[in-house]
Amino acid sequence: MSEECARSLPALTRMLSELRETTRLVAFVADQFGMDSFDAARDAGVSTRCLFMPMNLHALSLVLRLPDLAASVSGEFRDLAEPVQPVHLAKRYREADAILVNSFDAVEPEVAQVLRQPERGRPPVYPIGPLIRQSGVIPPSSPPRAACLEWLDRQPARSVIFVSFGSAGALPKEQTHQLALGLELSGQRFLWVVRSPSDEGTLSDNYYNAESNKDPFAYLPEGFLERTKDVGLLVPSWAPQTQVLAHMATGGFLTHCGWNSTLESLVHGVPMLAWPLFAEQRLNAVMLAEGVGAAIRLPERKDKETIASVVRELMVGEGKGAMVRVKVAELQNAAAEGLRDGGAATTALDEVVEKWEAEAN
């Protein structure tokens, strides 16, 4: 991703130069992969340069420590060009005048408290989230309402578990098979976004080749669709996730723990089953399940019996499932409070903007 950002720098430099002729540029905000664009902003005379972190505070904390971690291990990175991009970008994080993070204190209380304390050489950190796409905002050019939402209209309140692994995630063949049998065995209503597994069956292949011309339903157990037609709905490849999570019939979310999906689930008060696939998703899963208690994490062995058991626990269980449901409701309220006038998120963003305005004057 940072390579794409680097290739766009000449165009960005030209654009900022043109803007400078008619506009006083006060502040520049780059995302986590665009730190090298700070050079273009500096050349354009923009004195305030900020970083927007769409991931969470845990991830930010790790990135800020990455240069120290790299320096603490002797030796060289094999087969990697210098500078090593993750370390290079992490070093540049400290050049920002402020770091805006798409998270909120209640979901990461310990890390939020640590990052709130001033540290020499580290920019101030402002949690301004949760920032998500609003489920009720429908552009005029939008297609007709999705059929899966019509199906949800006919289901009892909080009775459906939504199963989706994000915009590009998929499972190996055998795991897809076990998930199907587990959902059936659970006896719970479900809405499942199904994708074709990769022929190789590795998680990385599944991620980078999630779009496929193959029929995803061809990989399901024989007779599964017929046996579950009264309690389940399967949709190929994609569903309007924010609208599904906002629907009154949705009572659970089996998720890969991508941060956007996590925030959408919390904003709409939907408890989660954590099934991370790769990257920071594992960190998110640990934080949600073991840290704040907003999810139940599936064990490493994910056979049909285990899947059925955790689905039932999340949806109707009176033990851990009940505690997760209560905690998610608390976090939903905390997220809403933070985004109101005078709330933590709006106050943090106001503080940043006030500094920009002061710079302009």
Short mmCIF file of C-alpha atoms in Angstrom, two decimals:
data_model
loop_
_atom_site.label_atom_id
_atom_site.label_comp_id
_atom_site.label_asym_id
_atom_site.label_seq_id
_atom_site.Cartn_x
_atom_site.Cartn_y
_atom_site.Cartn_z
CA MET A 1 0.00 0.00 0.00
CA SER A 2 2.81 2.43 0.84
CA GLU A 3 4.27 1.85 -2.66
CA GLU A 4 1.02 3.07 -4.23
CA CYS A 5 1.14 6.12 -1.97
CA ALA A 6 4.74 6.80 -3.01
CA ARG A 7 3.84 6.66 -6.71
CA SER A 8 1.11 9.25 -6.14
CA LEU A 9 3.44 11.79 -4.49
CA PRO A 10 4.28 13.76 -7.68
CA ALA A 11 0.58 14.24 -8.43
CA LEU A 12 -0.09 15.22 -4.81
CA THR A 13 2.76 17.73 -4.89
CA ARG A 14 1.32 19.35 -8.02
CA MET A 15 -2.17 19.47 -6.51
CA LEU A 16 -0.98 21.10 -3.29
CA SER A 17 1.03 23.62 -5.29
CA GLU A 18 -2.07 24.57 -7.27
CA LEU A 19 -4.21 24.80 -4.14
CA ARG A 20 -1.64 27.02 -2.49
CA GLU A 21 -2.17 29.65 -5.19
CA THR A 22 -5.78 30.23 -4.12
CA THR A 23 -6.04 28.80 -0.61
CA ARG A 24 -4.12 29.09 2.61
CA LEU A 25 -3.31 25.53 3.54
CA VAL A 26 -3.37 25.20 7.31
CA ALA A 27 -3.37 21.45 8.00
CA PHE A 28 -2.64 18.23 6.17
CA VAL A 29 -3.88 14.79 7.24
CA ALA A 30 -2.38 11.55 5.92
CA ASP A 31 -3.43 7.99 6.70
CA GLN A 32 -1.23 5.29 8.16
CA PHE A 33 0.42 4.37 4.86
CA GLY A 34 0.86 7.91 3.55
CA MET A 35 3.50 9.29 5.87
CA ASP A 36 5.88 10.11 3.01
CA SER A 37 3.27 12.60 1.78
CA PHE A 38 4.32 14.80 4.70
CA ASP A 39 7.24 15.90 2.50
CA ALA A 40 4.85 17.20 -0.14
CA ALA A 41 2.83 19.02 2.51
CA ARG A 42 5.95 20.60 3.96
CA ASP A 43 7.10 21.76 0.53
CA ALA A 44 3.68 23.34 0.04
CA GLY A 45 4.12 25.32 3.22
CA VAL A 46 1.61 23.38 5.35
CA SER A 47 2.87 23.84 8.88
CA THR A 48 0.58 21.33 10.63
CA ARG A 49 0.75 17.70 9.52
CA CYS A 50 -1.40 15.05 11.19
CA LEU A 51 -1.81 11.29 10.91
CA PHE A 52 -5.17 9.52 10.76
CA MET A 53 -5.01 5.96 12.08
CA PRO A 54 -8.06 3.96 10.87
CA MET A 55 -6.98 1.04 13.07
CA ASN A 56 -7.15 0.95 16.86
CA LEU A 57 -5.05 2.16 19.77
CA HIS A 58 -3.49 -1.27 20.29
CA ALA A 59 -2.21 -1.26 16.71
CA LEU A 60 -0.95 2.30 17.06
CA SER A 61 0.91 1.41 20.24
CA LEU A 62 2.63 -1.47 18.44
CA VAL A 63 3.59 0.67 15.45
CA LEU A 64 5.04 3.39 17.66
CA ARG A 65 7.30 0.79 19.30
CA LEU A 66 8.28 -0.90 16.03
CA PRO A 67 11.53 1.08 15.49
CA ASP A 68 12.71 0.20 18.99
CA LEU A 69 11.80 -3.45 18.47
CA ALA A 70 13.68 -3.56 15.17
CA ALA A 71 16.75 -1.95 16.75
CA SER A 72 16.71 -4.36 19.68
CA VAL A 73 17.33 -7.38 17.43
CA SER A 74 20.77 -7.75 15.89
CA GLY A 75 21.19 -8.70 12.26
CA GLU A 76 19.60 -7.65 9.00
CA PHE A 77 16.26 -8.21 7.33
CA ARG A 78 16.85 -10.85 4.70
CA ASP A 79 15.63 -10.20 1.15
CA LEU A 80 14.06 -6.85 2.06
CA ALA A 81 15.06 -3.58 0.47
CA GLU A 82 16.22 -0.71 2.64
CA PRO A 83 14.56 1.08 4.23
CA VAL A 84 12.26 -1.65 5.51
CA GLN A 85 8.90 -0.04 4.85
CA PRO A 86 7.02 -0.86 8.09
CA VAL A 87 9.93 0.43 10.18
CA HIS A 88 10.42 3.45 7.92
CA LEU A 89 6.76 4.46 8.17
CA ALA A 90 6.70 3.85 11.91
CA LYS A 91 9.64 6.21 12.40
CA ARG A 92 7.79 8.91 10.49
CA TYR A 93 4.75 8.63 12.75
CA ARG A 94 6.63 10.74 15.26
CA GLU A 95 6.85 13.59 12.75
CA ALA A 96 3.09 14.15 13.03
CA ASP A 97 1.78 17.07 15.05
CA ALA A 98 -1.13 14.89 16.16
CA ILE A 99 -2.41 11.35 15.65
CA LEU A 100 -6.15 10.89 15.17
CA VAL A 101 -7.34 7.35 15.89
CA ASN A 102 -10.60 5.68 14.91
CA SER A 103 -11.30 4.22 18.33
CA PHE A 104 -12.74 5.21 21.70
CA ASP A 105 -11.60 4.90 25.28
CA ALA A 106 -14.22 2.45 26.52
CA VAL A 107 -13.19 -0.33 24.13
CA GLU A 108 -9.45 0.09 24.85
CA PRO A 109 -9.32 1.66 28.33
CA GLU A 110 -5.82 0.60 29.39
CA VAL A 111 -4.07 1.57 26.16
CA ALA A 112 -6.06 4.80 25.96
CA GLN A 113 -4.87 5.72 29.42
CA VAL A 114 -1.23 5.04 28.54
CA LEU A 115 -1.35 6.99 25.27
CA ARG A 116 -3.07 9.90 26.97
CA GLN A 117 0.05 10.48 29.07
CA PRO A 118 2.57 12.80 27.37
CA GLU A 119 5.74 11.11 26.14
CA ARG A 120 8.82 12.86 24.84
CA GLY A 121 9.01 12.59 21.06
CA ARG A 122 5.52 11.14 20.63
CA PRO A 123 2.73 13.24 19.10
CA PRO A 124 -0.47 13.70 21.13
CA VAL A 125 -3.04 10.98 20.44
CA TYR A 126 -6.72 11.80 19.93
CA PRO A 127 -9.31 8.98 19.84
CA ILE A 128 -12.07 10.43 17.63
CA GLY A 129 -14.10 7.29 16.92
CA PRO A 130 -16.04 5.27 16.27
CA LEU A 131 -16.27 6.58 12.71
CA ILE A 132 -18.33 4.25 10.52
CA ARG A 133 -20.59 4.46 7.50
CA GLN A 134 -24.07 5.32 8.70
CA SER A 135 -26.55 2.54 7.97
CA GLY A 136 -29.43 4.95 7.40
CA VAL A 137 -27.67 7.10 4.79
CA ILE A 138 -28.74 5.79 1.38
CA PRO A 139 -27.48 7.70 -1.70
CA PRO A 140 -30.12 8.49 -4.36
CA SER A 141 -28.35 6.25 -6.87
CA SER A 142 -28.42 3.22 -4.58
CA PRO A 143 -29.85 -0.06 -5.91
CA PRO A 144 -33.12 -1.46 -4.53
CA ARG A 145 -33.12 -2.70 -0.95
CA ALA A 146 -31.17 -5.94 -0.65
CA ALA A 147 -33.19 -9.16 -0.49
CA CYS A 148 -31.36 -10.23 2.66
CA LEU A 149 -32.82 -7.21 4.48
CA GLU A 150 -36.30 -8.24 3.38
CA TRP A 151 -35.57 -11.69 4.80
CA LEU A 152 -34.43 -10.16 8.08
CA ASP A 153 -37.72 -8.26 8.27
CA ARG A 154 -39.47 -11.61 8.69
CA GLN A 155 -37.26 -12.87 11.52
CA PRO A 156 -37.80 -12.37 15.28
CA ALA A 157 -35.84 -9.65 17.06
CA ARG A 158 -32.19 -10.46 17.90
CA SER A 159 -32.57 -14.01 16.57
CA VAL A 160 -30.15 -14.06 13.60
CA ILE A 161 -26.38 -14.48 13.65
CA PHE A 162 -24.69 -12.69 10.77
CA VAL A 163 -21.66 -14.53 9.35
CA SER A 164 -19.18 -12.57 7.28
CA PHE A 165 -15.39 -12.42 6.99
CA GLY A 166 -15.15 -8.91 5.61
CA SER A 167 -14.81 -7.53 2.12
CA ALA A 168 -12.15 -10.02 1.03
CA GLY A 169 -11.90 -12.82 3.58
CA ALA A 170 -12.71 -16.46 2.89
CA LEU A 171 -12.06 -19.86 4.45
CA PRO A 172 -10.40 -23.05 3.20
CA LYS A 173 -12.68 -25.72 1.76
CA GLU A 174 -12.82 -28.00 4.78
CA GLN A 175 -13.36 -25.11 7.16
CA THR A 176 -16.22 -23.81 5.04
CA HIS A 177 -17.75 -27.28 5.24
CA GLN A 178 -17.42 -27.39 9.05
CA LEU A 179 -18.86 -23.90 9.43
CA ALA A 180 -21.92 -24.89 7.43
CA LEU A 181 -22.49 -28.01 9.51
CA GLY A 182 -21.90 -26.06 12.72
CA LEU A 183 -24.47 -23.42 11.84
CA GLU A 184 -26.96 -26.15 11.02
CA LEU A 185 -26.24 -28.02 14.25
CA SER A 186 -26.62 -24.86 16.34
CA GLY A 187 -30.31 -24.59 15.49
CA GLN A 188 -29.99 -20.78 15.30
CA ARG A 189 -31.16 -18.54 12.49
CA PHE A 190 -28.28 -17.29 10.35
CA LEU A 191 -27.43 -14.98 7.47
CA TRP A 192 -24.16 -16.05 5.87
CA VAL A 193 -22.09 -14.24 3.25
CA VAL A 194 -20.49 -17.17 1.42
CA ARG A 195 -17.39 -16.98 -0.75
CA SER A 196 -15.62 -19.61 -2.76
CA PRO A 197 -12.60 -21.04 -0.95
CA SER A 198 -9.29 -21.02 -2.77
CA ASP A 199 -8.09 -24.23 -4.39
CA GLU A 200 -4.94 -24.05 -2.27
CA GLY A 201 -6.89 -23.68 0.95
CA THR A 202 -4.52 -21.20 2.61
CA LEU A 203 -5.77 -18.12 4.39
CA SER A 204 -3.49 -15.74 2.50
CA ASP A 205 -4.65 -17.12 -0.84
CA ASN A 206 -8.24 -16.80 0.29
CA TYR A 207 -7.72 -13.16 1.20
CA TYR A 208 -6.04 -12.00 -1.97
CA ASN A 209 -8.28 -14.04 -4.24
CA ALA A 210 -11.61 -13.67 -2.48
CA GLU A 211 -13.43 -12.62 -5.65
CA SER A 212 -14.08 -15.71 -7.70
CA ASN A 213 -16.24 -16.77 -10.61
CA LYS A 214 -16.83 -20.12 -8.92
CA ASP A 215 -20.20 -20.86 -7.36
CA PRO A 216 -19.62 -20.58 -3.59
CA PHE A 217 -22.64 -22.76 -2.86
CA ALA A 218 -20.96 -25.68 -4.65
CA TYR A 219 -18.62 -26.11 -1.68
CA LEU A 220 -21.39 -26.56 0.89
CA PRO A 221 -22.37 -29.95 2.33
CA GLU A 222 -24.79 -31.94 0.22
CA GLY A 223 -28.38 -31.07 1.13
CA PHE A 224 -27.36 -28.16 3.37
CA LEU A 225 -29.38 -25.52 1.55
CA GLU A 226 -32.54 -27.61 1.60
CA ARG A 227 -32.17 -28.60 5.26
CA THR A 228 -31.61 -25.03 6.47
CA LYS A 229 -33.93 -23.11 4.16
CA ASP A 230 -36.38 -22.34 6.99
CA VAL A 231 -33.77 -20.88 9.36
CA GLY A 232 -30.93 -19.62 7.20
CA LEU A 233 -30.20 -17.41 4.22
CA LEU A 234 -27.00 -17.55 2.21
CA VAL A 235 -25.88 -14.69 -0.03
CA PRO A 236 -22.90 -14.93 -2.39
CA SER A 237 -19.87 -12.68 -1.91
CA TRP A 238 -21.40 -9.53 -0.40
CA ALA A 239 -24.13 -8.12 1.83
CA PRO A 240 -24.82 -4.55 3.05
CA GLN A 241 -23.06 -5.12 6.35
CA THR A 242 -23.89 -1.90 8.17
CA GLN A 243 -27.57 -2.29 7.34
CA VAL A 244 -27.54 -5.93 8.42
CA LEU A 245 -25.88 -5.10 11.73
CA ALA A 246 -28.34 -2.24 12.30
CA HIS A 247 -31.35 -4.50 11.71
CA MET A 248 -33.42 -5.43 14.76
CA ALA A 249 -33.36 -9.12 13.80
CA THR A 250 -29.55 -9.34 14.02
CA GLY A 251 -28.44 -10.62 17.40
CA GLY A 252 -24.89 -11.83 16.76
CA PHE A 253 -21.96 -11.41 14.40
CA LEU A 254 -19.42 -14.10 13.49
CA THR A 255 -16.59 -11.87 12.29
CA HIS A 256 -12.96 -11.90 11.21
CA CYS A 257 -12.39 -8.97 13.61
CA GLY A 258 -11.36 -6.40 11.04
CA TRP A 259 -11.46 -3.07 12.83
CA ASN A 260 -14.17 -1.48 10.67
CA SER A 261 -16.38 -4.52 11.16
CA THR A 262 -15.69 -4.44 14.90
CA LEU A 263 -16.69 -0.79 15.21
CA GLU A 264 -19.83 -1.33 13.14
CA SER A 265 -20.82 -4.19 15.41
CA LEU A 266 -20.23 -2.18 18.59
CA VAL A 267 -22.06 0.90 17.32
CA HIS A 268 -25.11 -1.23 16.58
CA GLY A 269 -24.85 -3.23 19.80
CA VAL A 270 -24.23 -6.64 18.20
CA PRO A 271 -22.16 -9.15 20.24
CA MET A 272 -19.44 -10.98 18.37
CA LEU A 273 -17.88 -14.36 17.78
CA ALA A 274 -14.22 -13.73 17.00
CA TRP A 275 -12.73 -15.76 14.14
CA PRO A 276 -9.58 -13.85 13.07
CA LEU A 277 -7.82 -14.85 9.88
CA PHE A 278 -4.55 -12.90 9.74
CA ALA A 279 -2.77 -9.58 10.30
CA GLU A 280 -4.02 -7.37 13.14
CA GLN A 281 -7.26 -9.35 13.35
CA ARG A 282 -5.68 -11.68 15.91
CA LEU A 283 -4.72 -8.73 18.08
CA ASN A 284 -8.26 -7.38 17.79
CA ALA A 285 -9.73 -10.76 18.72
CA VAL A 286 -7.65 -11.01 21.89
CA MET A 287 -8.54 -7.46 22.85
CA LEU A 288 -12.26 -8.04 22.30
CA ALA A 289 -12.50 -11.46 23.92
CA GLU A 290 -9.94 -11.34 26.73
CA GLY A 291 -9.61 -7.60 27.23
CA VAL A 292 -12.92 -5.82 27.10
CA GLY A 293 -15.22 -8.88 26.98
CA ALA A 294 -17.21 -7.92 23.88
CA ALA A 295 -16.72 -11.21 22.04
CA ILE A 296 -16.31 -14.94 22.41
CA ARG A 297 -13.28 -16.24 20.57
CA LEU A 298 -13.51 -19.57 18.82
CA PRO A 299 -10.80 -22.08 19.78
CA GLU A 300 -8.14 -23.12 17.30
CA ARG A 301 -10.00 -26.37 16.60
CA LYS A 302 -13.12 -25.28 14.77
CA ASP A 303 -15.13 -28.42 14.08
CA LYS A 304 -18.89 -28.42 13.66
CA GLU A 305 -19.60 -29.28 17.30
CA THR A 306 -17.44 -26.43 18.59
CA ILE A 307 -18.95 -23.94 16.16
CA ALA A 308 -22.48 -24.99 17.09
CA SER A 309 -21.70 -24.66 20.79
CA VAL A 310 -20.26 -21.13 20.61
CA VAL A 311 -23.03 -19.92 18.30
CA ARG A 312 -25.66 -21.11 20.76
CA GLU A 313 -23.76 -19.57 23.67
CA LEU A 314 -23.52 -16.18 21.99
CA MET A 315 -27.14 -16.09 20.90
CA VAL A 316 -29.02 -17.64 23.82
CA GLY A 317 -26.45 -18.69 26.42
CA GLU A 318 -26.90 -17.61 30.03
CA GLY A 319 -23.19 -17.74 30.89
CA LYS A 320 -20.44 -16.12 28.86
CA GLY A 321 -22.83 -15.24 26.08
CA ALA A 322 -25.03 -13.25 28.44
CA MET A 323 -22.01 -11.35 29.78
CA VAL A 324 -20.86 -10.50 26.27
CA ARG A 325 -24.31 -9.22 25.34
CA VAL A 326 -24.37 -6.96 28.40
CA LYS A 327 -20.87 -5.64 27.72
CA VAL A 328 -21.61 -4.86 24.09
CA ALA A 329 -24.69 -2.89 25.12
CA GLU A 330 -22.49 -0.86 27.49
CA LEU A 331 -19.97 -0.18 24.72
CA GLN A 332 -22.75 0.82 22.34
CA ASN A 333 -23.89 3.44 24.84
CA ALA A 334 -20.32 4.62 25.42
CA ALA A 335 -19.74 5.01 21.68
CA ALA A 336 -22.93 7.03 21.27
CA GLU A 337 -22.09 9.25 24.25
CA GLY A 338 -18.64 9.98 22.85
CA LEU A 339 -20.04 11.19 19.54
CA ARG A 340 -22.60 13.55 21.05
CA ASP A 341 -21.89 17.26 21.49
CA GLY A 342 -19.49 17.51 24.39
CA GLY A 343 -18.62 13.82 24.21
CA ALA A 344 -15.08 12.50 24.32
CA ALA A 345 -14.70 12.00 20.55
CA THR A 346 -16.22 15.33 19.54
CA THR A 347 -14.22 17.15 22.21
CA ALA A 348 -10.99 15.55 20.98
CA LEU A 349 -11.70 16.51 17.38
CA ASP A 350 -12.73 20.03 18.43
CA GLU A 351 -9.39 20.41 20.20
CA VAL A 352 -7.50 19.45 17.07
CA VAL A 353 -9.54 21.80 14.87
CA GLU A 354 -9.11 24.67 17.33
CA LYS A 355 -5.35 24.24 17.00
CA TRP A 356 -5.70 24.39 13.22
CA GLU A 357 -7.78 27.55 13.49
CA ALA A 358 -5.23 29.12 15.80
CA GLU A 359 -2.54 28.31 13.26
CA ALA A 360 -4.64 29.95 10.54
CA ASN A 361 -4.95 33.15 12.56
#
